[in-house]
Structures are given as structure tokens and as C-alpha cells.
PDB file of C-alpha atoms in Angstrom:
ATOM      1  CA  ASP A   1      -8.668   3.208 -11.360  1.00  0.00           C
ATOM      2  CA  ALA A   2      -8.730  -0.562 -11.649  1.00  0.00           C
ATOM      3  CA  LYS A   3      -9.884  -2.362  -8.505  1.00  0.00           C
ATOM      4  CA  THR A   4      -8.422  -5.284  -6.602  1.00  0.00           C
ATOM      5  CA  THR A   5     -10.162  -7.783  -4.320  1.00  0.00           C
ATOM      6  CA  GLN A   6      -8.385  -9.485  -1.437  1.00  0.00           C
ATOM      7  CA  PRO A   7      -9.564 -11.611   1.496  1.00  0.00           C
ATOM      8  CA  ASN A   8      -9.922  -9.570   4.667  1.00  0.00           C
ATOM      9  CA  SER A   9      -7.727 -11.859   6.742  1.00  0.00           C
ATOM     10  CA  MET A  10      -5.589 -14.984   6.615  1.00  0.00           C
ATOM     11  CA  GLU A  11      -3.731 -17.072   9.143  1.00  0.00           C
ATOM     12  CA  SER A  12      -0.500 -18.959   8.812  1.00  0.00           C
ATOM     13  CA  ASN A  13       1.822 -20.952  11.007  1.00  0.00           C
ATOM     14  CA  GLU A  14       5.375 -19.830  11.471  1.00  0.00           C
ATOM     15  CA  GLU A  15       7.886 -21.272   8.968  1.00  0.00           C
ATOM     16  CA  GLU A  16       5.140 -22.408   6.599  1.00  0.00           C
ATOM     17  CA  PRO A  17       4.544 -20.919   3.145  1.00  0.00           C
ATOM     18  CA  VAL A  18       1.780 -18.350   2.732  1.00  0.00           C
ATOM     19  CA  HIS A  19      -0.138 -17.657  -0.463  1.00  0.00           C
ATOM     20  CA  LEU A  20      -1.955 -14.324  -0.484  1.00  0.00           C
ATOM     21  CA  PRO A  21      -4.425 -14.045  -3.376  1.00  0.00           C
ATOM     22  CA  CYS A  22      -5.561 -10.955  -5.233  1.00  0.00           C
ATOM     23  CA  ASN A  23      -8.190 -10.636  -7.942  1.00  0.00           C
ATOM     24  CA  HIS A  24      -7.997  -7.817 -10.461  1.00  0.00           C
ATOM     25  CA  SER A  25     -10.355  -8.744 -13.274  1.00  0.00           C
ATOM     26  CA  THR A  26     -10.490  -5.187 -14.702  1.00  0.00           C
ATOM     27  CA  ILE A  27      -6.720  -4.883 -15.098  1.00  0.00           C
ATOM     28  CA  SER A  28      -5.565  -3.150 -18.260  1.00  0.00           C
ATOM     29  CA  GLY A  29      -2.515  -3.972 -20.343  1.00  0.00           C
ATOM     30  CA  THR A  30      -0.437  -1.163 -18.877  1.00  0.00           C
ATOM     31  CA  ASP A  31      -1.276  -1.754 -15.214  1.00  0.00           C
ATOM     32  CA  TYR A  32       1.530  -3.008 -13.015  1.00  0.00           C
ATOM     33  CA  ILE A  33       0.723  -5.227 -10.025  1.00  0.00           C
ATOM     34  CA  HIS A  34       2.360  -3.962  -6.844  1.00  0.00           C
ATOM     35  CA  TRP A  35       2.348  -5.440  -3.355  1.00  0.00           C
ATOM     36  CA  TYR A  36       3.016  -3.469  -0.215  1.00  0.00           C
ATOM     37  CA  ARG A  37       2.702  -4.407   3.415  1.00  0.00           C
ATOM     38  CA  GLN A  38       2.224  -2.387   6.536  1.00  0.00           C
ATOM     39  CA  LEU A  39       3.519  -3.620   9.845  1.00  0.00           C
ATOM     40  CA  PRO A  40       1.889  -2.281  13.009  1.00  0.00           C
ATOM     41  CA  SER A  41       2.789   1.343  13.722  1.00  0.00           C
ATOM     42  CA  GLN A  42       4.884   1.684  10.566  1.00  0.00           C
ATOM     43  CA  GLY A  43       4.465   3.161   7.100  1.00  0.00           C
ATOM     44  CA  PRO A  44       3.809   0.814   4.192  1.00  0.00           C
ATOM     45  CA  GLU A  45       6.760  -1.143   2.867  1.00  0.00           C
ATOM     46  CA  TYR A  46       7.293  -2.147  -0.762  1.00  0.00           C
ATOM     47  CA  VAL A  47       7.328  -5.918  -1.236  1.00  0.00           C
ATOM     48  CA  ILE A  48       7.366  -6.748  -4.932  1.00  0.00           C
ATOM     49  CA  HIS A  49       5.844  -5.832  -8.279  1.00  0.00           C
ATOM     50  CA  GLY A  50       5.377  -7.293 -11.735  1.00  0.00           C
ATOM     51  CA  LEU A  51       3.690  -6.809 -15.082  1.00  0.00           C
ATOM     52  CA  THR A  52       3.251 -10.160 -16.813  1.00  0.00           C
ATOM     53  CA  SER A  53       5.905 -12.606 -15.669  1.00  0.00           C
ATOM     54  CA  ASN A  54       6.402 -14.167 -12.278  1.00  0.00           C
ATOM     55  CA  VAL A  55       8.896 -12.291 -10.116  1.00  0.00           C
ATOM     56  CA  ASN A  56      11.129 -13.235  -7.219  1.00  0.00           C
ATOM     57  CA  ASN A  57      13.069 -11.110  -4.778  1.00  0.00           C
ATOM     58  CA  ARG A  58      14.582 -11.596  -1.348  1.00  0.00           C
ATOM     59  CA  MET A  59      11.282 -10.946   0.382  1.00  0.00           C
ATOM     60  CA  ALA A  60       8.750 -12.865  -1.673  1.00  0.00           C
ATOM     61  CA  SER A  61       7.589 -14.233  -5.000  1.00  0.00           C
ATOM     62  CA  LEU A  62       4.793 -12.923  -7.181  1.00  0.00           C
ATOM     63  CA  ALA A  63       2.865 -15.342  -9.350  1.00  0.00           C
ATOM     64  CA  ILE A  64       0.754 -13.692 -12.054  1.00  0.00           C
ATOM     65  CA  ALA A  65      -1.995 -15.586 -13.843  1.00  0.00           C
ATOM     66  CA  GLU A  66      -1.651 -15.933 -17.586  1.00  0.00           C
ATOM     67  CA  ASP A  67      -4.694 -13.720 -18.203  1.00  0.00           C
ATOM     68  CA  ARG A  68      -3.404 -11.278 -15.528  1.00  0.00           C
ATOM     69  CA  LYS A  69      -6.792 -11.203 -13.833  1.00  0.00           C
ATOM     70  CA  SER A  70      -5.323 -12.495 -10.593  1.00  0.00           C
ATOM     71  CA  SER A  71      -2.027 -12.768  -8.783  1.00  0.00           C
ATOM     72  CA  THR A  72      -0.619 -14.418  -5.687  1.00  0.00           C
ATOM     73  CA  LEU A  73       2.010 -13.134  -3.304  1.00  0.00           C
ATOM     74  CA  ILE A  74       4.036 -16.015  -1.897  1.00  0.00           C
ATOM     75  CA  LEU A  75       5.977 -15.794   1.351  1.00  0.00           C
ATOM     76  CA  HIS A  76       8.081 -18.911   1.325  1.00  0.00           C
ATOM     77  CA  ARG A  77       8.552 -19.255   5.084  1.00  0.00           C
ATOM     78  CA  ALA A  78       6.406 -17.020   7.206  1.00  0.00           C
ATOM     79  CA  THR A  79       7.963 -15.513  10.303  1.00  0.00           C
ATOM     80  CA  LEU A  80       6.290 -13.632  13.133  1.00  0.00           C
ATOM     81  CA  ARG A  81       7.711 -10.461  11.613  1.00  0.00           C
ATOM     82  CA  ASP A  82       5.596 -11.052   8.495  1.00  0.00           C
ATOM     83  CA  ALA A  83       2.386 -10.354  10.414  1.00  0.00           C
ATOM     84  CA  ALA A  84       1.064  -7.264   8.658  1.00  0.00           C
ATOM     85  CA  VAL A  85      -1.604  -5.908   6.350  1.00  0.00           C
ATOM     86  CA  TYR A  86      -0.772  -6.815   2.759  1.00  0.00           C
ATOM     87  CA  TYR A  87      -2.025  -4.604  -0.058  1.00  0.00           C
ATOM     88  CA  CYS A  88      -2.322  -5.585  -3.697  1.00  0.00           C
ATOM     89  CA  ILE A  89      -2.407  -2.469  -5.883  1.00  0.00           C
ATOM     90  CA  LEU A  90      -2.649  -1.832  -9.611  1.00  0.00           C
ATOM     91  CA  ILE A  91      -0.629   1.075 -10.933  1.00  0.00           C
ATOM     92  CA  TYR A  92      -0.986   2.552 -14.384  1.00  0.00           C
ATOM     93  CA  SER A  93       2.468   2.691 -15.933  1.00  0.00           C
ATOM     94  CA  ASN A  94       2.342   6.461 -16.328  1.00  0.00           C
ATOM     95  CA  THR A  95       1.409   7.397 -12.779  1.00  0.00           C
ATOM     96  CA  GLY A  96       2.761   6.915  -9.313  1.00  0.00           C
ATOM     97  CA  LYS A  97      -0.659   6.931  -7.708  1.00  0.00           C
ATOM     98  CA  LEU A  98      -1.175   4.055  -5.259  1.00  0.00           C
ATOM     99  CA  ILE A  99      -4.827   3.295  -4.516  1.00  0.00           C
ATOM    100  CA  PHE A 100      -4.922   1.197  -1.346  1.00  0.00           C
ATOM    101  CA  GLY A 101      -7.869  -1.108  -0.678  1.00  0.00           C
ATOM    102  CA  GLN A 102      -8.439  -2.638   2.736  1.00  0.00           C
ATOM    103  CA  GLY A 103      -5.809  -5.316   2.178  1.00  0.00           C
ATOM    104  CA  THR A 104      -5.368  -8.714   3.816  1.00  0.00           C
ATOM    105  CA  THR A 105      -4.423  -8.878   7.471  1.00  0.00           C
ATOM    106  CA  LEU A 106      -2.006 -11.761   7.862  1.00  0.00           C
ATOM    107  CA  GLN A 107      -1.683 -13.364  11.266  1.00  0.00           C
ATOM    108  CA  VAL A 108       1.295 -15.644  11.839  1.00  0.00           C
ATOM    109  CA  LYS A 109       1.036 -18.114  14.685  1.00  0.00           C
ATOM    110  CA  PRO A 110       4.109 -19.518  16.433  1.00  0.00           C
TER     111      PRO A 110
ATOM    112  CA  LYS B   1      21.398   5.436   1.885  1.00  0.00           C
ATOM    113  CA  ALA B   2      19.230   7.341   4.310  1.00  0.00           C
ATOM    114  CA  GLY B   3      15.525   6.594   4.078  1.00  0.00           C
ATOM    115  CA  VAL B   4      12.648   8.975   3.653  1.00  0.00           C
ATOM    116  CA  THR B   5      12.472  11.465   6.497  1.00  0.00           C
ATOM    117  CA  GLN B   6       9.445  13.408   7.609  1.00  0.00           C
ATOM    118  CA  THR B   7       9.249  16.307  10.009  1.00  0.00           C
ATOM    119  CA  PRO B   8       7.782  16.856  12.439  1.00  0.00           C
ATOM    120  CA  ARG B   9       6.847  13.378  13.639  1.00  0.00           C
ATOM    121  CA  TYR B  10       4.023  14.607  15.862  1.00  0.00           C
ATOM    122  CA  LEU B  11       1.953  17.759  15.756  1.00  0.00           C
ATOM    123  CA  ILE B  12      -1.011  19.102  17.679  1.00  0.00           C
ATOM    124  CA  LYS B  13      -3.006  21.952  16.175  1.00  0.00           C
ATOM    125  CA  THR B  14      -6.365  23.571  16.841  1.00  0.00           C
ATOM    126  CA  ARG B  15      -9.248  23.918  14.420  1.00  0.00           C
ATOM    127  CA  GLY B  16      -8.865  26.761  11.962  1.00  0.00           C
ATOM    128  CA  GLN B  17      -5.083  26.789  12.071  1.00  0.00           C
ATOM    129  CA  GLN B  18      -2.868  25.761   9.202  1.00  0.00           C
ATOM    130  CA  VAL B  19       0.000  23.292   9.162  1.00  0.00           C
ATOM    131  CA  THR B  20       2.996  22.523   6.961  1.00  0.00           C
ATOM    132  CA  LEU B  21       4.580  19.092   6.851  1.00  0.00           C
ATOM    133  CA  SER B  22       7.941  18.330   5.316  1.00  0.00           C
ATOM    134  CA  CYS B  23       9.326  15.317   3.481  1.00  0.00           C
ATOM    135  CA  SER B  24      12.888  14.613   2.373  1.00  0.00           C
ATOM    136  CA  PRO B  25      13.070  11.805  -0.181  1.00  0.00           C
ATOM    137  CA  ILE B  26      15.773   9.209  -0.594  1.00  0.00           C
ATOM    138  CA  SER B  27      18.788  10.697  -2.356  1.00  0.00           C
ATOM    139  CA  GLY B  28      18.339  10.429  -6.113  1.00  0.00           C
ATOM    140  CA  HIS B  29      14.577  10.018  -5.935  1.00  0.00           C
ATOM    141  CA  ARG B  30      12.690  12.658  -7.840  1.00  0.00           C
ATOM    142  CA  SER B  31       9.081  11.731  -7.196  1.00  0.00           C
ATOM    143  CA  VAL B  32       7.295  12.339  -3.915  1.00  0.00           C
ATOM    144  CA  SER B  33       3.758  11.237  -3.094  1.00  0.00           C
ATOM    145  CA  TRP B  34       1.637  12.050  -0.063  1.00  0.00           C
ATOM    146  CA  TYR B  35      -0.973   9.861   1.615  1.00  0.00           C
ATOM    147  CA  GLN B  36      -3.384  10.282   4.488  1.00  0.00           C
ATOM    148  CA  GLN B  37      -4.147   7.361   6.783  1.00  0.00           C
ATOM    149  CA  THR B  38      -7.115   7.289   9.153  1.00  0.00           C
ATOM    150  CA  PRO B  39      -8.796   4.365  10.918  1.00  0.00           C
ATOM    151  CA  GLY B  40     -12.040   4.997   9.050  1.00  0.00           C
ATOM    152  CA  GLN B  41     -10.834   5.659   5.513  1.00  0.00           C
ATOM    153  CA  GLY B  42      -7.569   3.751   5.457  1.00  0.00           C
ATOM    154  CA  LEU B  43      -4.751   4.953   3.213  1.00  0.00           C
ATOM    155  CA  GLN B  44      -5.775   7.602   0.710  1.00  0.00           C
ATOM    156  CA  PHE B  45      -3.671   9.222  -1.995  1.00  0.00           C
ATOM    157  CA  LEU B  46      -3.320  12.992  -1.699  1.00  0.00           C
ATOM    158  CA  PHE B  47      -0.968  14.022  -4.513  1.00  0.00           C
ATOM    159  CA  GLU B  48       2.249  13.241  -6.343  1.00  0.00           C
ATOM    160  CA  TYR B  49       5.033  15.600  -7.326  1.00  0.00           C
ATOM    161  CA  PHE B  50       7.737  14.995  -9.879  1.00  0.00           C
ATOM    162  CA  SER B  51      10.290  17.552 -11.039  1.00  0.00           C
ATOM    163  CA  GLU B  52       8.524  20.270  -9.049  1.00  0.00           C
ATOM    164  CA  THR B  53       5.229  19.626 -10.853  1.00  0.00           C
ATOM    165  CA  GLN B  54       2.095  18.064  -9.458  1.00  0.00           C
ATOM    166  CA  ARG B  55       1.500  14.947 -11.550  1.00  0.00           C
ATOM    167  CA  ASN B  56      -1.546  13.480  -9.854  1.00  0.00           C
ATOM    168  CA  LYS B  57      -4.089  14.570  -7.297  1.00  0.00           C
ATOM    169  CA  GLY B  58      -6.483  12.603  -5.110  1.00  0.00           C
ATOM    170  CA  ASN B  59     -10.000  13.546  -4.053  1.00  0.00           C
ATOM    171  CA  PHE B  60      -9.230  16.017  -1.307  1.00  0.00           C
ATOM    172  CA  PRO B  61     -10.484  19.596  -0.901  1.00  0.00           C
ATOM    173  CA  GLY B  62      -8.387  22.547  -1.958  1.00  0.00           C
ATOM    174  CA  ARG B  63      -7.343  23.108   1.655  1.00  0.00           C
ATOM    175  CA  PHE B  64      -4.758  20.412   1.000  1.00  0.00           C
ATOM    176  CA  SER B  65      -1.889  21.600  -1.131  1.00  0.00           C
ATOM    177  CA  GLY B  66       1.701  20.739  -1.713  1.00  0.00           C
ATOM    178  CA  ARG B  67       4.843  21.691  -3.512  1.00  0.00           C
ATOM    179  CA  GLN B  68       8.198  20.263  -4.434  1.00  0.00           C
ATOM    180  CA  PHE B  69      11.508  22.033  -4.468  1.00  0.00           C
ATOM    181  CA  SER B  70      14.392  21.702  -6.896  1.00  0.00           C
ATOM    182  CA  ASN B  71      16.188  19.336  -4.509  1.00  0.00           C
ATOM    183  CA  SER B  72      13.083  17.073  -4.590  1.00  0.00           C
ATOM    184  CA  ARG B  73      12.132  17.840  -1.002  1.00  0.00           C
ATOM    185  CA  SER B  74       8.417  18.321  -0.650  1.00  0.00           C
ATOM    186  CA  GLU B  75       6.018  20.059   1.674  1.00  0.00           C
ATOM    187  CA  MET B  76       2.309  19.688   2.117  1.00  0.00           C
ATOM    188  CA  ASN B  77       0.082  22.314   3.641  1.00  0.00           C
ATOM    189  CA  VAL B  78      -3.346  22.023   5.163  1.00  0.00           C
ATOM    190  CA  SER B  79      -5.194  25.251   5.779  1.00  0.00           C
ATOM    191  CA  THR B  80      -8.216  25.890   8.001  1.00  0.00           C
ATOM    192  CA  LEU B  81      -7.769  22.636   9.871  1.00  0.00           C
ATOM    193  CA  GLU B  82     -10.815  20.546  10.750  1.00  0.00           C
ATOM    194  CA  LEU B  83     -11.132  17.820  13.369  1.00  0.00           C
ATOM    195  CA  GLY B  84     -11.404  15.271  10.564  1.00  0.00           C
ATOM    196  CA  ASP B  85      -7.924  16.155   9.355  1.00  0.00           C
ATOM    197  CA  SER B  86      -6.460  14.304  12.322  1.00  0.00           C
ATOM    198  CA  ALA B  87      -4.506  11.512  10.705  1.00  0.00           C
ATOM    199  CA  LEU B  88      -1.141  10.005   9.947  1.00  0.00           C
ATOM    200  CA  TYR B  89       0.334  11.752   6.919  1.00  0.00           C
ATOM    201  CA  LEU B  90       2.765   9.605   4.990  1.00  0.00           C
ATOM    202  CA  CYS B  91       5.172  10.617   2.313  1.00  0.00           C
ATOM    203  CA  ALA B  92       6.727   8.205  -0.164  1.00  0.00           C
ATOM    204  CA  SER B  93       9.534   8.693  -2.630  1.00  0.00           C
ATOM    205  CA  SER B  94      10.435   6.884  -5.824  1.00  0.00           C
ATOM    206  CA  LEU B  95      13.002   7.240  -8.577  1.00  0.00           C
ATOM    207  CA  ALA B  96      10.532   8.807 -10.979  1.00  0.00           C
ATOM    208  CA  SER B  97       6.842   9.114 -11.658  1.00  0.00           C
ATOM    209  CA  GLY B  98       5.313   5.872 -12.850  1.00  0.00           C
ATOM    210  CA  ALA B  99       5.025   2.319 -11.675  1.00  0.00           C
ATOM    211  CA  TYR B 100       8.221   2.421  -9.614  1.00  0.00           C
ATOM    212  CA  GLU B 101       8.424   1.081  -6.106  1.00  0.00           C
ATOM    213  CA  GLN B 102       7.696   3.690  -3.473  1.00  0.00           C
ATOM    214  CA  TYR B 103       9.528   4.005  -0.187  1.00  0.00           C
ATOM    215  CA  PHE B 104       7.558   5.394   2.699  1.00  0.00           C
ATOM    216  CA  GLY B 105       8.644   7.575   5.562  1.00  0.00           C
ATOM    217  CA  PRO B 106       7.534   7.065   9.175  1.00  0.00           C
ATOM    218  CA  GLY B 107       4.780   9.629   8.848  1.00  0.00           C
ATOM    219  CA  THR B 108       3.664  12.729  10.710  1.00  0.00           C
ATOM    220  CA  ARG B 109       0.913  12.186  13.257  1.00  0.00           C
ATOM    221  CA  LEU B 110      -1.353  15.266  13.182  1.00  0.00           C
ATOM    222  CA  THR B 111      -3.926  15.771  15.891  1.00  0.00           C
ATOM    223  CA  VAL B 112      -6.459  18.574  15.497  1.00  0.00           C
ATOM    224  CA  THR B 113      -8.278  19.652  18.655  1.00  0.00           C
TER     225      THR B 113
END
């Protein structure tokens, strides 16, 4: 299973953009990049995923480096509700197996 | 659409007993995965079922088993419970097996005494 590396924690101010980085230098051509987050006392929640191109949805944007060895999850305007642990996960296209690392704990300050 | 439901939400068992947890996926979803979450080990993949077949398995002992029914509902069973099995057990469903987004249920909190 390909590994990802994320900072342990990050801080942001409310209503400011947040860029959460993820390194995945051993990514293979068929690995998808998924992001999930887990709010306190809840199960993980799907955020966004991509393969090669940048992706946008109502929750966030995903910027993928040209060589695919890193990606960045972008929250355009952080709210207090975005305080959570964010996980960057690589998934082989043929399997639904999510391997969670320790993720990045995002703190949002009012 | 209703989300993923898990029953029971809380369970207390004693060592040596066995337990069965249930998961009902989102309607139309055919893949169900199970995860264990503990403070020490974080979130760990247990297994994935698709079309009543186990597609993937994590690194857990044989005491952990599961199955999926024709309506995609899934159960996981843990036999001969140990104190270390105390955890939050999460189930997630997705449309199919593969790199699809997974939707998690609220989990079953199992305490082994």
C-alpha cells in the first residue's frame, strides 16, 4: 500500500483559506487520491477525490501536482465546523481499502 | 436517501464472549467495508464485501469475520472477545468496490470488560 505523509497539525483563522498538504511520492499510476475528514465524535466523512486533474466540489478543492507525488486540499473559507482530522489516502483503483494514516488535525480559530 | 445505519450503537460484553454487529448500507450501494478505530492504533481496515464476497481483508486475526447478504446488508462477528477489542467499529458503504467515495455510519462502540 502506497504511503502518504501529512503534517500532524495546522491552524487557521475562521473565514480564511486553508491549504492542507499531502506527500505521496510512491504513488502508482492507478492510485486515486482521496481525502476524508473526521469531526469529533463522528465517523469519517468523504471530502473529495481525484486521479490526475484538479477537482472542485461544494466542500473543497483538490490540487494535484503534475508528477502526482503531492496534493493539496483547499478549504476556501474555513469555518469552525471545519475543525477536524483530515486524512489523505491513496486507493488502488481496483480496491475499496482505505488505509488511514494519522492525518492532520486542523484547528480553526474564531 | 437514508445514510448508513449501524446497530447496535453501544455494546458491553465480557471477555470470551462473541458479538455480532450489523450495518445497513445506503440504498443502491453494493460494497460495505468495516474499520476499527482505537485511540492507540487509529482507524484500521478490517475487510470489504462486494456482491456477498469478501474482496479485501486487513491484518486482523481470524476471530474477526464478516459476511454480506443479498440485500447488501453486512454483519461482522468477533469471537472470543479480548479486552483489546474494545473500540469503535465503523462501517462504510460505496456504490461498488474500487476507488469510489465511501460513506460512513455512526459506528458501534464496543466495550469489553
